[in-house]
Amino acid sequence: MNTERLAARRLSRRTVLKAGGAAALAASAATTLAGPAHAAEDGTDSVPLDFIVVGAGFAGVTAARELRARGYRVTILEARGRIGGRTWTDTFAGQQVEIGGTWVEATQPNVGRELQRYKLELETDEPLDRMMLPTPAGPKAFTPDDGNARMGAVMSKLFDGSRQYFEKPFQPLARQDLLQKLDRLSLRDRFTELKLSPEEEMLFNGQTAIYSGGSSTQGALTMFAQWWALCGWNVDGWANTTCFRFKTGSVSLLSAMLAEAKPTLMLNTPVTAITDDGKCARVTTKSGKTYTARGVVVALPVNAWNTIKFSPGLPAAHTAATTQGIAVKNAVKLWIHAKGGQGRVYGQAAEGGSPIPLIIPNKKTAEGQLYIGFSVDPALDPNNVTQVRDAVRKLGVDLDIIGIRAHNWGADEWARGGWAFRKPGQLTSLYPDVLNQATSRITFASGDIAEGWSGFIDGAIESGMRAAQLAAGEM
Ligand SMILES: Cc1cc2nc3c(=O)[nH]c(=O)nc-3n(C[C@H](O)[C@H](O)[C@H](O)COP(=O)(O)OP(=O)(O)OC[C@H]3O[C@@H](n4cnc5c(N)ncnc54)[C@H](O)[C@@H]3O)c2cc1C
């Protein structure tokens, strides 16, 4: 960034101190505040806010905290009536459950640091009893060790070479020279290239299909290969990505971050337009109010960027990213409550084998067992017990379902997709540009465009840290 732009973006020490002394309202997770303490609605206050963060998911709340740590006043405008975005700690069948992002690891660098900072604990899922995996003869039970080893063998072949092309897993573009051709491959292209036996391929293509959004043709080889690299290139690392969760819920970390960030938090405040007029940034809400600030961090899902009117318009890479979408559409997560009997069974279908290709056991209840299921099939009604039971039966698991709690993240107006999973070509064509800000006053943060754990909470935190640095003119 040139020095002129930097100077325009940095606040004077005097301004910062003045802001720090003002009565910024501390917002707790459960608080909806009537209005910002330093509201700069046009015509009512000539003092602009320091920064506006749009979106109170992990990326936005992290950016707010980091900007606050630099002495800036921050207002968060959030469309929903709650914080958390694609994370959502709630209750079902008498248990604390996560409707969105669930599993994290202390070894993920950003999550690990936050756990230590706020002295939060992780809870470990109980070990699996068995794994039901697809074979040409139908679903078959494997011991967890055997099942994971078989899947790991396929993953090793699929992602062979990733030690070279992702030699630095947290810097995905470090070996752009090796990635140019590879990044154009879908996971299906890679299966075709490998010519695995049907037995081998079907052990893992259900996972590549669902993570990609329905078909292995949709997802980039390099997306899953980067996760594999981040997991230390081994199946135990991959198994750990669905093992540990926040003991007090993902919201407990967000609440701790917010308590430190002390932003003015405005819930139920959807943003419709963001303008950088060369002197300041203006943010307009659905209710027609306009807030003025020195800078804006847009912490929305990439799929939602095109719901905002940006002036000047978004750069080409940002436009391409939001038009193509990064988070998978039609992503549904289901909590299934079943009477006892099947125990801690993991079920996985082959690609195209079931509208619910993956179930993972979670907590025990007084009546039985909770399972987490995933679907990307728009034809499935996730609240229809018969449809869900039939879909799970295709995994070789017969559940006596007594309750379902499902959320369709694709149909969620403020998410427009579930977990991030890049499409072929997106890493090399979009990342070099979308990682930077759109204008000198408009910066983007999202777990969908993290350099490391993209598609994970850790990536959202990483992206929020980076956005704060960019917004503060430090990069
Ligand atoms: C079903 C599912 C399962 C997942 N599982 C895991 C997992 O196990 N582990 C893991 O680490 N990650 C998981 N993830 C991914 C993880 O949840 C996300 O990567 C992360 O939460 C994204 O955070 P974010 O802040 O970038 O975006 P979001 O959480 O989406 O935050 C964006 C915020 O912007 C708000 N917003 C949108 N439009 C507007 C507007 N116009 N005006 C104002 N506000 C607006 C939204 O309401 C939202 O609060 C999962 C995601 C899903 C959907």
Coordinates of C-alpha atoms and ligand atoms in Angstrom, one line a residue:
M1 CA 0.0 0.0 0.0
N2 CA 1.4 3.4 -0.8
T3 CA 2.1 5.9 1.9
E4 CA -0.6 8.4 0.9
R5 CA -3.3 5.7 1.2
L6 CA -1.8 4.6 4.5
A7 CA -1.8 8.1 5.9
A8 CA -5.4 8.5 4.9
R9 CA -6.4 5.3 6.7
R10 CA -4.4 5.8 9.9
L11 CA -6.1 7.7 12.7
S12 CA -4.2 10.4 14.6
R13 CA -3.2 9.4 18.1
R14 CA -5.4 12.3 19.3
T15 CA -8.5 10.9 17.6
V16 CA -7.8 7.4 19.0
L17 CA -7.4 8.6 22.5
K18 CA -10.6 10.7 22.2
A19 CA -12.4 7.7 20.9
G20 CA -11.0 5.5 23.6
G21 CA -12.2 7.8 26.3
A22 CA -15.7 8.0 25.0
A23 CA -18.4 5.8 26.5
A24 CA -18.3 2.9 24.1
L25 CA -21.0 0.4 24.9
A26 CA -19.9 -3.0 25.8
A27 CA -22.1 -5.5 24.1
S28 CA -22.7 -9.0 25.3
A29 CA -23.8 -11.9 23.1
A30 CA -27.3 -11.7 24.2
T31 CA -27.7 -7.9 24.0
T32 CA -29.4 -6.0 21.3
L33 CA -28.5 -2.4 21.6
A34 CA -30.8 0.4 20.6
G35 CA -28.2 2.4 18.7
P36 CA -24.5 3.1 18.6
A37 CA -23.0 5.3 21.2
H38 CA -21.1 7.3 18.6
A39 CA -23.7 7.0 15.9
A40 CA -22.8 9.1 12.9
E41 CA -26.0 8.9 11.0
D42 CA -25.8 11.4 8.2
G43 CA -26.9 14.8 9.3
T44 CA -27.1 13.9 13.0
D45 CA -23.4 13.7 13.9
S46 CA -20.5 15.1 12.1
V47 CA -17.9 12.8 13.8
P48 CA -17.6 9.6 11.7
L49 CA -17.1 6.3 13.4
D50 CA -13.7 4.8 13.2
F51 CA -14.7 1.4 11.8
I52 CA -17.9 -0.4 10.9
V53 CA -17.8 -4.1 10.8
V54 CA -20.6 -5.7 8.8
G55 CA -21.4 -9.2 10.1
A56 CA -21.0 -10.7 13.6
G57 CA -19.7 -14.1 12.7
F58 CA -16.2 -15.2 13.8
A59 CA -14.5 -13.2 11.1
G60 CA -16.3 -10.0 12.0
V61 CA -16.0 -10.3 15.7
T62 CA -12.3 -11.1 15.4
A63 CA -11.8 -8.0 13.2
A64 CA -13.7 -5.9 15.7
R65 CA -11.6 -7.1 18.6
E66 CA -8.4 -6.5 16.7
L67 CA -9.4 -3.0 15.7
R68 CA -10.4 -2.2 19.2
A69 CA -7.0 -3.4 20.4
R70 CA -5.5 -0.8 18.1
G71 CA -7.5 1.9 19.9
Y72 CA -10.3 2.2 17.3
R73 CA -14.0 2.6 18.0
V74 CA -16.0 -0.2 16.3
T75 CA -19.6 -0.6 15.5
I76 CA -20.9 -4.0 14.3
L77 CA -24.0 -4.1 12.1
E78 CA -25.5 -7.6 12.0
A79 CA -28.5 -8.7 10.0
R80 CA -29.6 -11.5 12.3
G81 CA -31.1 -11.2 15.8
R82 CA -28.0 -13.2 17.1
I83 CA -24.3 -13.3 16.8
G84 CA -22.4 -16.2 15.3
G85 CA -23.5 -16.4 11.7
R86 CA -22.7 -19.9 10.4
T87 CA -22.0 -20.9 14.0
W88 CA -25.0 -21.2 16.2
T89 CA -25.0 -22.8 19.7
D90 CA -28.6 -23.9 20.5
T91 CA -30.4 -26.6 22.4
F92 CA -32.0 -29.8 21.0
A93 CA -33.3 -32.9 22.8
G94 CA -32.1 -31.3 26.1
Q95 CA -28.5 -31.1 24.8
Q96 CA -26.3 -28.1 23.8
V97 CA -25.9 -28.5 20.0
E98 CA -24.2 -26.6 17.2
I99 CA -26.5 -25.9 14.3
G100 CA -23.6 -24.8 12.1
G101 CA -19.8 -25.1 12.7
T102 CA -19.0 -27.6 15.4
W103 CA -15.6 -29.2 15.5
V104 CA -12.4 -27.4 16.2
E105 CA -8.9 -28.4 17.3
A106 CA -6.4 -26.9 19.7
T107 CA -3.8 -27.5 17.0
Q108 CA -5.5 -25.1 14.7
P109 CA -3.4 -22.1 15.3
N110 CA -6.1 -19.4 15.6
V111 CA -8.5 -21.6 17.6
G112 CA -5.7 -22.8 19.8
R113 CA -4.6 -19.3 20.6
E114 CA -8.1 -18.2 21.4
L115 CA -8.7 -21.2 23.7
Q116 CA -5.7 -20.2 25.7
R117 CA -6.5 -16.5 25.7
Y118 CA -10.0 -17.1 27.2
K119 CA -9.2 -20.3 29.1
L120 CA -11.9 -22.2 27.3
E121 CA -12.0 -26.0 27.1
L122 CA -12.7 -28.5 24.4
E123 CA -14.8 -31.6 24.7
T124 CA -14.0 -34.8 22.9
D125 CA -16.5 -36.9 21.1
E126 CA -16.7 -40.4 22.5
P127 CA -14.9 -43.0 20.3
L128 CA -16.9 -44.7 17.5
D129 CA -18.3 -48.2 17.9
R130 CA -18.1 -49.0 14.2
M131 CA -18.0 -47.4 10.8
M132 CA -20.5 -48.3 8.1
L133 CA -18.7 -47.8 4.8
P134 CA -19.9 -48.5 1.2
T135 CA -18.7 -51.5 -0.7
P136 CA -19.8 -52.8 -4.1
A137 CA -21.9 -55.4 -2.2
G138 CA -23.6 -52.7 0.0
P139 CA -22.8 -51.0 3.3
K140 CA -20.4 -53.0 5.5
A141 CA -19.3 -52.6 9.1
F142 CA -15.7 -51.9 9.8
T143 CA -13.9 -51.3 13.1
P144 CA -12.9 -47.6 13.3
D145 CA -9.2 -48.4 13.0
D146 CA -9.8 -50.5 9.9
G147 CA -12.3 -48.1 8.3
N148 CA -10.0 -45.1 8.8
A149 CA -7.0 -46.9 7.6
R150 CA -8.8 -47.9 4.4
M151 CA -10.0 -44.3 3.8
G152 CA -6.6 -43.0 4.6
A153 CA -5.0 -45.2 2.0
V154 CA -7.3 -43.7 -0.7
M155 CA -6.7 -40.1 0.6
S156 CA -2.9 -40.7 0.4
K157 CA -3.3 -41.6 -3.3
L158 CA -5.7 -38.8 -4.1
F159 CA -3.6 -36.1 -2.5
D160 CA -0.2 -37.6 -3.5
G161 CA 2.1 -34.7 -4.4
S162 CA 0.5 -32.3 -1.9
R163 CA 3.6 -32.2 0.2
Q164 CA 5.2 -30.4 -2.7
Y165 CA 2.4 -28.3 -4.0
F166 CA 1.2 -27.4 -0.5
E167 CA 4.7 -27.4 1.0
K168 CA 3.5 -24.5 3.2
P169 CA -0.1 -25.4 4.0
F170 CA -0.9 -22.0 5.5
Q171 CA 0.5 -20.2 2.4
P172 CA -1.6 -22.0 -0.3
L173 CA -0.1 -19.9 -3.1
A174 CA 3.5 -20.5 -2.1
R175 CA 4.0 -22.9 -5.0
Q176 CA 1.8 -21.2 -7.6
D177 CA 4.2 -22.6 -10.2
L178 CA 3.1 -26.2 -9.3
L179 CA -0.6 -25.2 -8.8
Q180 CA -1.5 -23.6 -12.1
K181 CA -2.5 -26.8 -13.8
L182 CA -3.5 -28.8 -10.7
D183 CA -5.9 -26.1 -9.5
R184 CA -8.0 -26.6 -12.6
L185 CA -8.7 -30.3 -11.6
S186 CA -11.9 -31.3 -9.9
L187 CA -11.8 -34.1 -7.4
R188 CA -13.6 -36.2 -10.0
D189 CA -10.8 -35.4 -12.5
R190 CA -8.3 -36.8 -10.0
F191 CA -10.3 -40.0 -9.4
T192 CA -10.4 -40.5 -13.2
E193 CA -6.7 -39.9 -13.4
L194 CA -6.0 -42.4 -10.7
K195 CA -8.1 -45.2 -12.0
L196 CA -8.8 -46.6 -8.6
S197 CA -10.8 -49.8 -8.2
P198 CA -14.5 -49.3 -7.5
E199 CA -13.9 -50.7 -4.0
E200 CA -11.3 -48.1 -3.3
E201 CA -13.0 -45.1 -4.9
M202 CA -16.3 -45.6 -3.2
L203 CA -14.6 -45.6 0.2
F204 CA -14.0 -41.9 -0.1
N205 CA -16.0 -40.4 -3.0
G206 CA -19.0 -39.9 -0.8
Q207 CA -16.9 -37.4 1.3
T208 CA -15.4 -35.6 -1.7
A209 CA -19.0 -35.3 -3.2
I210 CA -20.7 -33.9 -0.1
Y211 CA -17.9 -31.5 0.8
S212 CA -17.9 -30.3 -2.8
G213 CA -21.7 -29.6 -2.7
G214 CA -23.2 -32.7 -4.2
S215 CA -20.8 -34.0 -6.9
S216 CA -17.0 -34.5 -6.9
T217 CA -17.0 -32.6 -10.2
Q218 CA -17.9 -29.4 -8.4
G219 CA -15.0 -29.3 -5.8
A220 CA -11.4 -28.5 -6.5
L221 CA -8.8 -31.1 -5.8
T222 CA -6.6 -28.4 -4.3
M223 CA -9.3 -27.6 -1.7
F224 CA -9.3 -31.0 -0.1
A225 CA -5.6 -31.5 -0.7
Q226 CA -4.9 -28.3 1.3
W227 CA -7.1 -29.6 4.2
W228 CA -5.1 -32.9 4.0
A229 CA -1.8 -30.9 4.2
L230 CA -3.2 -28.9 7.1
C231 CA -4.0 -32.2 8.8
G232 CA -0.3 -33.2 8.5
W233 CA -0.9 -35.4 5.5
N234 CA -2.4 -38.3 7.5
V235 CA -5.8 -39.8 8.2
D236 CA -5.6 -39.4 12.0
G237 CA -5.3 -35.7 11.4
W238 CA -8.3 -35.8 9.2
A239 CA -10.3 -37.9 11.7
N240 CA -9.5 -35.2 14.3
T241 CA -11.4 -32.6 12.3
T242 CA -14.6 -34.2 13.5
C243 CA -13.6 -34.9 17.1
F244 CA -13.4 -31.9 19.4
R245 CA -15.9 -29.1 20.1
F246 CA -16.2 -26.2 22.4
K247 CA -17.4 -27.4 25.8
T248 CA -19.4 -24.3 26.4
G249 CA -20.4 -23.9 22.7
S250 CA -18.9 -21.9 19.9
V251 CA -20.9 -18.9 21.2
S252 CA -18.8 -18.9 24.4
L253 CA -15.7 -18.0 22.4
L254 CA -17.5 -15.3 20.4
S255 CA -19.0 -13.8 23.6
A256 CA -15.5 -13.7 25.2
M257 CA -14.1 -12.0 22.1
L258 CA -17.0 -9.5 22.1
A259 CA -16.5 -8.7 25.7
E260 CA -13.0 -7.7 24.9
A261 CA -13.9 -5.9 21.7
K262 CA -16.5 -3.8 23.4
P263 CA -18.1 -2.8 20.1
T264 CA -21.4 -1.1 19.7
L265 CA -23.4 -4.1 18.4
M266 CA -26.5 -3.6 16.4
L267 CA -28.4 -6.8 15.8
N268 CA -31.4 -7.0 13.3
T269 CA -29.6 -4.4 11.1
P270 CA -29.1 -5.7 7.6
V271 CA -26.8 -3.6 5.4
T272 CA -27.8 -2.9 1.9
A273 CA -25.1 -0.5 0.5
I274 CA -21.5 0.4 1.1
T275 CA -19.8 3.4 -0.5
D276 CA -16.2 4.6 -0.4
D277 CA -16.5 8.2 -1.6
G278 CA -12.8 8.9 -1.4
K279 CA -13.1 10.7 1.9
C280 CA -15.0 8.3 4.1
A281 CA -17.0 5.1 3.9
R282 CA -20.8 5.2 4.1
V283 CA -22.9 2.2 5.1
T284 CA -26.6 2.1 4.5
T285 CA -28.9 -0.2 6.3
K286 CA -32.2 -1.8 5.1
S287 CA -34.1 0.7 7.3
G288 CA -32.5 3.5 5.3
K289 CA -30.1 4.8 7.9
T290 CA -26.6 5.7 6.8
Y291 CA -23.5 5.5 9.0
T292 CA -20.2 7.1 8.2
A293 CA -16.8 5.7 9.1
R294 CA -13.2 5.9 8.2
G295 CA -13.3 2.3 7.1
V296 CA -15.5 -0.8 6.8
V297 CA -14.7 -4.4 7.3
V298 CA -17.2 -6.5 5.3
A299 CA -17.4 -9.8 7.2
L300 CA -20.2 -11.4 5.2
P301 CA -20.1 -14.8 3.6
V302 CA -18.6 -14.5 0.1
N303 CA -21.9 -15.8 -1.4
A304 CA -23.6 -12.7 0.2
W305 CA -21.3 -10.0 -1.1
N306 CA -23.5 -9.6 -4.2
T307 CA -26.5 -8.7 -2.0
I308 CA -24.8 -5.4 -1.1
K309 CA -24.6 -2.4 -3.5
F310 CA -20.9 -1.4 -3.5
S311 CA -19.8 2.0 -4.8
P312 CA -17.4 1.9 -6.5
G313 CA -18.3 -1.6 -7.7
L314 CA -16.4 -4.6 -6.5
P315 CA -13.1 -5.5 -8.2
A316 CA -13.3 -8.2 -10.8
A317 CA -12.0 -11.0 -8.6
H318 CA -14.4 -10.2 -5.8
T319 CA -17.3 -10.1 -8.3
A320 CA -16.2 -13.4 -9.8
A321 CA -16.0 -14.9 -6.2
T322 CA -19.5 -13.9 -5.2
T323 CA -21.0 -14.7 -8.5
Q324 CA -19.5 -18.2 -8.6
G325 CA -19.9 -18.6 -4.8
I326 CA -17.4 -20.4 -2.6
A327 CA -19.6 -21.9 0.2
V328 CA -21.6 -24.9 -1.0
K329 CA -25.3 -24.2 -1.9
N330 CA -28.0 -26.5 -0.5
A331 CA -26.0 -27.3 2.6
V332 CA -28.2 -28.8 5.2
K333 CA -27.1 -30.0 8.7
L334 CA -29.4 -32.2 10.6
W335 CA -29.5 -33.2 14.2
I336 CA -31.2 -36.6 14.4
H337 CA -32.4 -37.9 17.8
A338 CA -32.9 -41.7 17.7
K339 CA -33.8 -44.2 20.3
G340 CA -30.9 -46.4 21.5
G341 CA -29.9 -49.5 19.6
Q342 CA -27.5 -48.4 16.9
G343 CA -25.0 -46.8 19.3
R344 CA -22.0 -44.7 18.2
V345 CA -22.1 -45.7 14.5
Y346 CA -20.6 -43.6 11.8
G347 CA -22.2 -43.9 8.4
Q348 CA -21.0 -42.9 4.9
A349 CA -22.4 -43.5 1.5
A350 CA -20.7 -43.7 -1.9
E351 CA -21.1 -40.7 -4.1
G352 CA -24.8 -40.5 -5.1
G353 CA -25.7 -43.3 -2.7
S354 CA -27.9 -41.4 -0.3
P355 CA -29.5 -37.9 0.1
I356 CA -27.8 -38.0 3.6
P357 CA -24.3 -39.3 2.7
L358 CA -22.8 -38.8 6.1
I359 CA -23.9 -39.3 9.7
I360 CA -21.6 -38.9 12.8
P361 CA -22.7 -39.9 16.3
N362 CA -22.7 -37.1 18.9
K363 CA -24.0 -37.1 22.4
K364 CA -26.1 -39.7 24.3
T365 CA -29.4 -38.6 25.6
A366 CA -31.8 -40.1 28.2
E367 CA -33.8 -41.7 25.3
G368 CA -31.0 -42.7 23.0
Q369 CA -28.4 -41.0 20.8
L370 CA -27.9 -37.8 18.8
Y371 CA -26.4 -38.0 15.3
I372 CA -25.2 -35.2 13.1
G373 CA -26.2 -35.7 9.4
F374 CA -25.3 -33.7 6.3
S375 CA -27.1 -33.3 3.1
V376 CA -26.7 -31.2 -0.1
D377 CA -29.6 -32.8 -1.9
P378 CA -32.3 -30.1 -2.6
A379 CA -34.9 -32.9 -3.1
L380 CA -34.6 -34.0 0.6
D381 CA -37.1 -32.6 3.1
P382 CA -34.8 -32.7 6.2
N383 CA -37.7 -32.4 8.5
N384 CA -39.5 -35.4 7.1
V385 CA -38.8 -38.3 9.4
T386 CA -39.6 -41.0 6.8
Q387 CA -37.3 -39.4 4.2
V388 CA -34.5 -39.0 6.7
R389 CA -34.9 -42.6 8.0
D390 CA -34.9 -43.9 4.4
A391 CA -31.8 -41.9 3.5
V392 CA -29.9 -43.1 6.6
R393 CA -31.0 -46.7 5.9
K394 CA -29.0 -46.4 2.7
L395 CA -25.9 -46.1 4.8
G396 CA -26.8 -49.4 6.5
V397 CA -28.0 -47.7 9.6
D398 CA -31.5 -48.2 10.8
L399 CA -32.5 -45.4 13.2
D400 CA -35.7 -45.2 15.2
I401 CA -36.0 -41.4 14.9
I402 CA -37.8 -39.5 17.6
G403 CA -36.8 -36.0 16.6
I404 CA -35.0 -33.9 14.0
R405 CA -33.6 -30.4 14.1
A406 CA -32.4 -29.3 10.7
H407 CA -31.1 -26.0 9.2
N408 CA -30.8 -25.3 5.5
W409 CA -27.8 -23.0 5.3
G410 CA -28.2 -22.6 1.6
A411 CA -31.7 -21.3 2.0
D412 CA -30.6 -19.0 4.9
E413 CA -30.9 -15.5 3.6
W414 CA -27.8 -14.3 5.6
A415 CA -25.6 -17.3 4.7
R416 CA -26.5 -18.4 1.2
G417 CA -24.4 -21.4 1.6
G418 CA -22.8 -23.7 4.1
W419 CA -19.1 -24.5 4.6
A420 CA -16.6 -23.1 2.0
F421 CA -15.3 -25.5 -0.6
R422 CA -13.5 -23.9 -3.6
K423 CA -14.3 -24.8 -7.1
P424 CA -11.6 -25.8 -9.7
G425 CA -9.5 -22.8 -10.5
Q426 CA -10.7 -20.5 -7.7
L427 CA -7.5 -20.7 -5.6
T428 CA -5.2 -19.5 -8.3
S429 CA -7.5 -17.2 -10.2
L430 CA -9.3 -15.4 -7.2
Y431 CA -7.1 -15.7 -4.1
P432 CA -4.3 -13.4 -5.2
D433 CA -6.8 -10.5 -5.4
V434 CA -9.6 -11.3 -3.0
L435 CA -7.1 -11.5 -0.1
N436 CA -6.6 -7.8 -0.5
Q437 CA -9.0 -4.9 0.1
A438 CA -11.5 -3.7 -2.5
T439 CA -10.8 0.0 -1.9
S440 CA -8.6 1.9 0.5
R441 CA -11.6 1.9 3.0
I442 CA -13.3 -1.4 2.3
T443 CA -11.8 -4.6 3.5
F444 CA -13.1 -8.1 3.4
A445 CA -13.0 -10.9 6.0
S446 CA -14.5 -14.3 5.7
G447 CA -13.7 -17.9 6.6
D448 CA -14.5 -18.6 3.0
I449 CA -11.3 -16.9 1.9
A450 CA -8.9 -17.9 4.6
E451 CA -5.4 -18.8 3.6
G452 CA -5.2 -21.7 6.1
W453 CA -8.3 -23.4 7.3
S454 CA -10.7 -22.1 4.8
G455 CA -14.2 -23.5 5.5
F456 CA -13.5 -23.7 9.2
I457 CA -13.9 -21.5 12.2
D458 CA -10.1 -21.2 12.4
G459 CA -10.1 -19.7 9.0
A460 CA -12.7 -17.1 9.9
I461 CA -10.6 -16.0 12.8
E462 CA -7.5 -15.9 10.6
S463 CA -9.3 -13.8 8.1
G464 CA -10.7 -11.4 10.7
M465 CA -7.1 -10.9 12.0
R466 CA -5.8 -10.2 8.5
A467 CA -8.7 -7.8 7.7
A468 CA -8.0 -5.8 10.8
Q469 CA -4.3 -5.4 9.8
L470 CA -5.3 -4.4 6.3
A471 CA -7.9 -1.9 7.6
A472 CA -5.5 -0.4 10.0
G473 CA -3.0 0.1 7.2
E474 CA -0.5 -2.4 8.5
M475 CA -0.2 -4.6 5.4
Ligands
LIG1 C1 -23.3 -26.8 8.4 C2 -22.0 -26.3 8.6 C3 -21.1 -27.1 9.3 C4 -19.8 -26.6 9.6 N1 -18.9 -27.3 10.3 C5 -17.8 -26.8 10.7 C6 -17.0 -27.4 11.7 O1 -17.3 -28.5 12.2 N2 -15.8 -26.9 12.1 C7 -15.4 -25.6 11.6 O2 -14.4 -25.1 12.0 N3 -16.2 -25.0 10.7 C8 -17.3 -25.5 10.3 N4 -18.1 -24.8 9.4 C9 -17.7 -23.6 8.8 C10 -17.7 -22.4 9.8 O3 -18.9 -22.4 10.5 C11 -17.5 -21.1 9.0 O4 -16.3 -21.2 8.2 C12 -17.4 -19.9 9.8 O5 -18.4 -19.8 10.8 C13 -17.6 -18.6 8.9 O6 -17.5 -17.5 9.7 P1 -17.6 -16.0 9.0 O7 -17.6 -15.0 10.1 O8 -16.6 -15.9 7.9 O9 -19.0 -16.0 8.3 P2 -20.5 -16.1 9.0 O10 -20.4 -16.9 10.2 O11 -21.4 -16.5 7.9 O12 -20.7 -14.6 9.4 C14 -21.2 -13.6 8.5 C15 -22.2 -12.7 9.2 O13 -22.7 -11.7 8.3 C16 -24.1 -11.5 8.6 N5 -24.7 -10.9 7.4 C17 -25.0 -11.5 6.2 N6 -25.6 -10.5 5.4 C18 -25.6 -9.4 6.1 C19 -26.1 -8.1 5.8 N7 -26.6 -7.8 4.6 N8 -26.0 -7.1 6.7 C20 -25.4 -7.4 8.0 N9 -25.0 -8.6 8.3 C21 -25.1 -9.6 7.4 C22 -24.6 -12.9 8.9 O14 -25.8 -12.9 9.5 C23 -23.5 -13.5 9.7 O15 -23.7 -13.3 11.1 C24 -19.4 -25.3 9.1 C25 -20.4 -24.5 8.4 C26 -21.6 -25.0 8.2 C27 -22.6 -24.1 7.5

